[in-house]
mmCIF file of C-alpha atoms in Angstrom:
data_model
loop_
_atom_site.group_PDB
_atom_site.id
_atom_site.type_symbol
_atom_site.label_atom_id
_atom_site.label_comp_id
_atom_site.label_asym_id
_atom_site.label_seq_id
_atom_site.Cartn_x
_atom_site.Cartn_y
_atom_site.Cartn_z
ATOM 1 C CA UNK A 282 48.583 -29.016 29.917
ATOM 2 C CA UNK A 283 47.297 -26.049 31.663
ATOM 3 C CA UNK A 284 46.290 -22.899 29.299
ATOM 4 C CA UNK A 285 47.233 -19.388 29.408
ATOM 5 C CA UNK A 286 44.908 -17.006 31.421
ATOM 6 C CA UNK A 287 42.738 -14.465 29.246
ATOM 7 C CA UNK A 288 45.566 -11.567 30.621
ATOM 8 C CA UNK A 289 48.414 -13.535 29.991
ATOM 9 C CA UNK A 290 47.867 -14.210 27.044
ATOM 10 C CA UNK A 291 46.688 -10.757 25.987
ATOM 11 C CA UNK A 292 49.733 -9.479 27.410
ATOM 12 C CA UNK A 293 51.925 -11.552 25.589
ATOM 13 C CA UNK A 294 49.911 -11.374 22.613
ATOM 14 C CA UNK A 295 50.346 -6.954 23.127
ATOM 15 C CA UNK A 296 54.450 -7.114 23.962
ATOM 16 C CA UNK A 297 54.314 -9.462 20.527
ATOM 17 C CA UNK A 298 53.006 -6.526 18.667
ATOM 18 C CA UNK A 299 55.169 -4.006 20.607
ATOM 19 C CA UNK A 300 58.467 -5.984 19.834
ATOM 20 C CA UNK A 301 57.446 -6.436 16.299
ATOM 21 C CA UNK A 302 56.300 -2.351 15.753
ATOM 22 C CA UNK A 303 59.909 -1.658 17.628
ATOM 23 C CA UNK A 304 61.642 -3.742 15.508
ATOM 24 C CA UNK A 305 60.493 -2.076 12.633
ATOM 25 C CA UNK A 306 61.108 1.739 14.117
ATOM 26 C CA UNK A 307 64.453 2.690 13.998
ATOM 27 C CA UNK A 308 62.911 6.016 14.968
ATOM 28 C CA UNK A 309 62.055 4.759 18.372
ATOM 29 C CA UNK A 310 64.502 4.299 20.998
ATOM 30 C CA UNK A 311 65.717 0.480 21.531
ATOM 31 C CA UNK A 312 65.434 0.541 24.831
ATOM 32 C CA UNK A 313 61.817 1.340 25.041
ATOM 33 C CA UNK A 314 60.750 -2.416 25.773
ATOM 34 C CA UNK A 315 63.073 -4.303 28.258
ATOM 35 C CA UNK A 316 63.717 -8.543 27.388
ATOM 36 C CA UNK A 317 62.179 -10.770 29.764
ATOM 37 C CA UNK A 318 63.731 -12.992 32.727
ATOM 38 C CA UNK A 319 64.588 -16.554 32.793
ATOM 39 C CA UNK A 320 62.848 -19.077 35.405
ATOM 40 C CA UNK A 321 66.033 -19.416 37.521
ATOM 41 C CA UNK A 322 65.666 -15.753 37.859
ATOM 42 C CA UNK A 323 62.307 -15.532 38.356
ATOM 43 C CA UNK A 324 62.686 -18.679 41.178
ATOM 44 C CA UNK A 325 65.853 -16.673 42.893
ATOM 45 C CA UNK A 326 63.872 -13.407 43.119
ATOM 46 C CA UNK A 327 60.731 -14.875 44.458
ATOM 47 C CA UNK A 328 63.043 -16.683 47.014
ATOM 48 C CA UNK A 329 64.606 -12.967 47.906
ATOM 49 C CA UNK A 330 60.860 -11.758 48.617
ATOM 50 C CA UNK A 331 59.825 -10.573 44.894
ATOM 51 C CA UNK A 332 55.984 -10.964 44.483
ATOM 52 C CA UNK A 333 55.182 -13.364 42.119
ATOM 53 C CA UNK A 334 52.467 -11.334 40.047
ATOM 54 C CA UNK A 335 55.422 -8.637 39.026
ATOM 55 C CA UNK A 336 57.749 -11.970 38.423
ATOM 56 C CA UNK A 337 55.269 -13.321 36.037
ATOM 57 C CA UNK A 338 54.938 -10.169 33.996
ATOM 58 C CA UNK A 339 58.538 -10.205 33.576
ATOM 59 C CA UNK A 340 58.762 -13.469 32.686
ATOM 60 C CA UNK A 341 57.095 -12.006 29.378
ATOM 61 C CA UNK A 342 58.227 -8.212 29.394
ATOM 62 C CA UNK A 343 61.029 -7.142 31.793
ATOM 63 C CA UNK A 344 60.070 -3.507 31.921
ATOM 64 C CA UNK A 345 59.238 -0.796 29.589
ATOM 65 C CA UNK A 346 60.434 3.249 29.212
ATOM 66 C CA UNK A 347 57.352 4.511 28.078
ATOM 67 C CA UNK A 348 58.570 8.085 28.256
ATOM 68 C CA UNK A 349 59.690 10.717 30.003
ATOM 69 C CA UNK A 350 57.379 10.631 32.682
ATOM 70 C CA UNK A 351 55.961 7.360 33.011
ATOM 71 C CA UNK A 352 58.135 3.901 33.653
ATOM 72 C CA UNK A 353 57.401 0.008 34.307
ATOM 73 C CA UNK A 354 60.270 -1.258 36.125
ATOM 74 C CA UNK A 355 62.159 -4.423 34.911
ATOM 75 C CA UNK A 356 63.116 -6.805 37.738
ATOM 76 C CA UNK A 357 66.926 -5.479 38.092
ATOM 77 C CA UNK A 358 65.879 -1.708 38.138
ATOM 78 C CA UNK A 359 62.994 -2.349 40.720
ATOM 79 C CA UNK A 360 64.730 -4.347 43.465
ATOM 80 C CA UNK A 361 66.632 -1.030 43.269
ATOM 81 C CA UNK A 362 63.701 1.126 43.420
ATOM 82 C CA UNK A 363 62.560 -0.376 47.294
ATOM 83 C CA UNK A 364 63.671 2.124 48.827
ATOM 84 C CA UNK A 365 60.670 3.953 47.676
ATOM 85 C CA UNK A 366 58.629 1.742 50.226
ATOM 86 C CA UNK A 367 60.488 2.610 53.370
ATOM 87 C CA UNK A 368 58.140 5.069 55.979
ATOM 88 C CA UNK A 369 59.098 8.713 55.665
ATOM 89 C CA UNK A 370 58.502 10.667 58.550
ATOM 90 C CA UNK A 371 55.400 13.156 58.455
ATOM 91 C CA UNK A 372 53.727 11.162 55.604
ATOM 92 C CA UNK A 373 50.339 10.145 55.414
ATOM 93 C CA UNK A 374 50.999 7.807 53.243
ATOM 94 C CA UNK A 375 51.163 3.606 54.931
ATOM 95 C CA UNK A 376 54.645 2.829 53.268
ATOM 96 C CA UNK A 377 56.224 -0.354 54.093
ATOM 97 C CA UNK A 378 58.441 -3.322 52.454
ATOM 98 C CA UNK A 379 56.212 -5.543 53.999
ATOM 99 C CA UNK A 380 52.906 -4.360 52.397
ATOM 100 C CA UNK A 381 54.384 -2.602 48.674
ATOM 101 C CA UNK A 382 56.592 -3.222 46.199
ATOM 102 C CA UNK A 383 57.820 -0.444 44.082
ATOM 103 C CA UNK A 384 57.306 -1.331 40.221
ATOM 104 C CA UNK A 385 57.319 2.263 38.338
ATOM 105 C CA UNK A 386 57.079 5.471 38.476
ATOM 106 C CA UNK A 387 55.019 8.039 36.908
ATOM 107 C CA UNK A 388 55.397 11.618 37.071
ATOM 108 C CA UNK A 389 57.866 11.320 39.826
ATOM 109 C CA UNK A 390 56.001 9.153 41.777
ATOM 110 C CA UNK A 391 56.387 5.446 42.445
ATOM 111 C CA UNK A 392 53.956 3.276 41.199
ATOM 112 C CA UNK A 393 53.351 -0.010 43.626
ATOM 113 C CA UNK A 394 52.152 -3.288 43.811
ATOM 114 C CA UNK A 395 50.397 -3.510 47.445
ATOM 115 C CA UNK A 396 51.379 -7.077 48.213
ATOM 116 C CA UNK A 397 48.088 -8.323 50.042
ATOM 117 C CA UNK A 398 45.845 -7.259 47.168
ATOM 118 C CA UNK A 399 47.548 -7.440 44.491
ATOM 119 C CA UNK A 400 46.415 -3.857 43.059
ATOM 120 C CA UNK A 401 48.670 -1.412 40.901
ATOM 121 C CA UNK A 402 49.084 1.628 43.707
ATOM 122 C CA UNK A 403 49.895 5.262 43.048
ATOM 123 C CA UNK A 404 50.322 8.292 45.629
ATOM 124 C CA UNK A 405 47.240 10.938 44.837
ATOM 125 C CA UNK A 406 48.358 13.306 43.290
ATOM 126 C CA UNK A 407 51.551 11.690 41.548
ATOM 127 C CA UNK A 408 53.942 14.206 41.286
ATOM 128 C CA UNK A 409 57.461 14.924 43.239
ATOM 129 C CA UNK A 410 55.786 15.728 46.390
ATOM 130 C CA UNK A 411 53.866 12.549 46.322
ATOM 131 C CA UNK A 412 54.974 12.099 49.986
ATOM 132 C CA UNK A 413 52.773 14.617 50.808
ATOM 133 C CA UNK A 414 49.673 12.741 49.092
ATOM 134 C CA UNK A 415 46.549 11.775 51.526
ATOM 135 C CA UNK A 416 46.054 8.203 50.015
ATOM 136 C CA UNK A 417 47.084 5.700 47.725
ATOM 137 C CA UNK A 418 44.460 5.238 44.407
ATOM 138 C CA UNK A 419 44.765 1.756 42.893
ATOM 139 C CA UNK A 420 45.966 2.621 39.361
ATOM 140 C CA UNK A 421 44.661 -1.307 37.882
ATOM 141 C CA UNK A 422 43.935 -4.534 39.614
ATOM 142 C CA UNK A 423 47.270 -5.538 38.833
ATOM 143 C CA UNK A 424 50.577 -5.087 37.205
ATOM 144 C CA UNK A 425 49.500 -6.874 34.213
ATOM 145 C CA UNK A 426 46.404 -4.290 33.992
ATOM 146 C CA UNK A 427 48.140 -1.299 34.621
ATOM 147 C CA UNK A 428 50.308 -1.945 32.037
ATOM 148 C CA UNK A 429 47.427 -3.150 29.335
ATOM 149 C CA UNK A 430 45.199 -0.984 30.676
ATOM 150 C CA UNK A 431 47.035 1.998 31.283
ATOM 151 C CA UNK A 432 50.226 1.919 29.451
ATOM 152 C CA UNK A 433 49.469 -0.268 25.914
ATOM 153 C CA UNK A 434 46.336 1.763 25.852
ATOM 154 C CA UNK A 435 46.957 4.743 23.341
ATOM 155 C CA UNK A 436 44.376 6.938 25.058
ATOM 156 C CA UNK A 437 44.931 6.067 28.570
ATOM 157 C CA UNK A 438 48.435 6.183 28.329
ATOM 158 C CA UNK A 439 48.275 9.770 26.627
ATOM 159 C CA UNK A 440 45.882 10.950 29.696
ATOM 160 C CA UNK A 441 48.219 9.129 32.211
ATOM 161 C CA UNK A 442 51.834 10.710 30.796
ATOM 162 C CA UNK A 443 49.803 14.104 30.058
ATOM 163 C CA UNK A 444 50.787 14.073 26.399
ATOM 164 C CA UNK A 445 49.239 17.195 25.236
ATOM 165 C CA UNK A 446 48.233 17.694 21.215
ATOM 166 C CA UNK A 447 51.093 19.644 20.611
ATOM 167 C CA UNK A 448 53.682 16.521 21.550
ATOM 168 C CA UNK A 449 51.705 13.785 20.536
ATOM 169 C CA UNK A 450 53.791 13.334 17.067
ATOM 170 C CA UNK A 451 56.778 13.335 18.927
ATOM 171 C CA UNK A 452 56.244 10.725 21.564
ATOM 172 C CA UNK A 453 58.061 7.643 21.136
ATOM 173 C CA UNK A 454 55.620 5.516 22.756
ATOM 174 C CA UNK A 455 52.345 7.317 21.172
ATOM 175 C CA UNK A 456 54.354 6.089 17.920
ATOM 176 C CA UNK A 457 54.949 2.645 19.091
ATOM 177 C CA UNK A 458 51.586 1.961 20.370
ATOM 178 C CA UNK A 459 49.724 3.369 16.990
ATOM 179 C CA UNK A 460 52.579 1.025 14.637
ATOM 180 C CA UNK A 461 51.977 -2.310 16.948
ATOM 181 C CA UNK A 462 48.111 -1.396 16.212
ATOM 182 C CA UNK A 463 47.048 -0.068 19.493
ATOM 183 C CA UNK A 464 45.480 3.244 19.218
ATOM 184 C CA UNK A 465 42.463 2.297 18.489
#
């Protein structure tokens, strides 16, 4: 019997907590946390070309609307996203299907998983221009990081989605995050 891996397990132990806080929340949209995906799916996606990494952390959360600005895509909504790794003329930027997979988006911007390395990748700075951007800036080591580390992170994911003081009471996430027990 093989065990879990320290991240795996932390993730599934955090999406535990999340489902449990969202359950209890009929404040906070239902949508917020996607399901997760079945091995035939996982098997049929990875045969299409899906990396693996983003098929196991949908295996234990299928994507998650954090808020307005900032989104982890679940498996259906990103193989429609791939378009975001086509080459656009006059970018800097090194887009290509063979090299990123698009897995979010935050402030506009996609959010990919750079195929070779494994890495969380955003355009810097995010924004609707990102296009434009000089470089990529890996975002986490991984998608399991970026979203422990970045988005199940109360203070990193309030820096990230530029929740100022004023809105912080009236983010859905912010709420979700401080009822599963992770703002601290």
């Amino acid at each position: 019997m093989t065990s879990a891996s320290p991240a795996s397990s932390r993730l599934i132990a955090t999406v535990d907590a999340l489902r449990t806080a969202l359950a209890q929340s009929p404040d906070v949209l239902s949508h917020t946390l996607g399901g997760t995906i079945d091995g035939e799916s996982a098997a049929a996606a990875e045969a299409d070309g899906v990396p693996r990494e983003f098929l196991d952390f949908c295996r234990v959360l299928d994507g998650a609307s954090c808020g307005p600005s900032v989104q982890l895509f679940g498996l259906e909504e990103a193989e429609e996203h791939q378009f975001y790794c086509e080459p656009v003329a006059g970018s800097p930027l090194p887009l290509s299907p063979e090299k990123l997979y698009c897995v979010g988006m935050v402030h506009e911007a996609p959010v990919f998983l750079d195929r070779a390395g494994g890495g969380a990748l955003g355009a810097q700075p995010p924004g609707p221009d990102w296009v434009d951007a000089e470089r990529f800036d890996e975002l986490a080591p991984g998608v399991t990081a970026f979203f422990l580390d970045r988005l199940a992170t109360y203070d990193a994911y309030r820096r990230l989605a530029e929740v100022d003081d004023e809105l912080v009471e009236y983010d859905d996430w912010l709420k979700l995050l401080r009822r599963a027990g992770l703002a601290g």
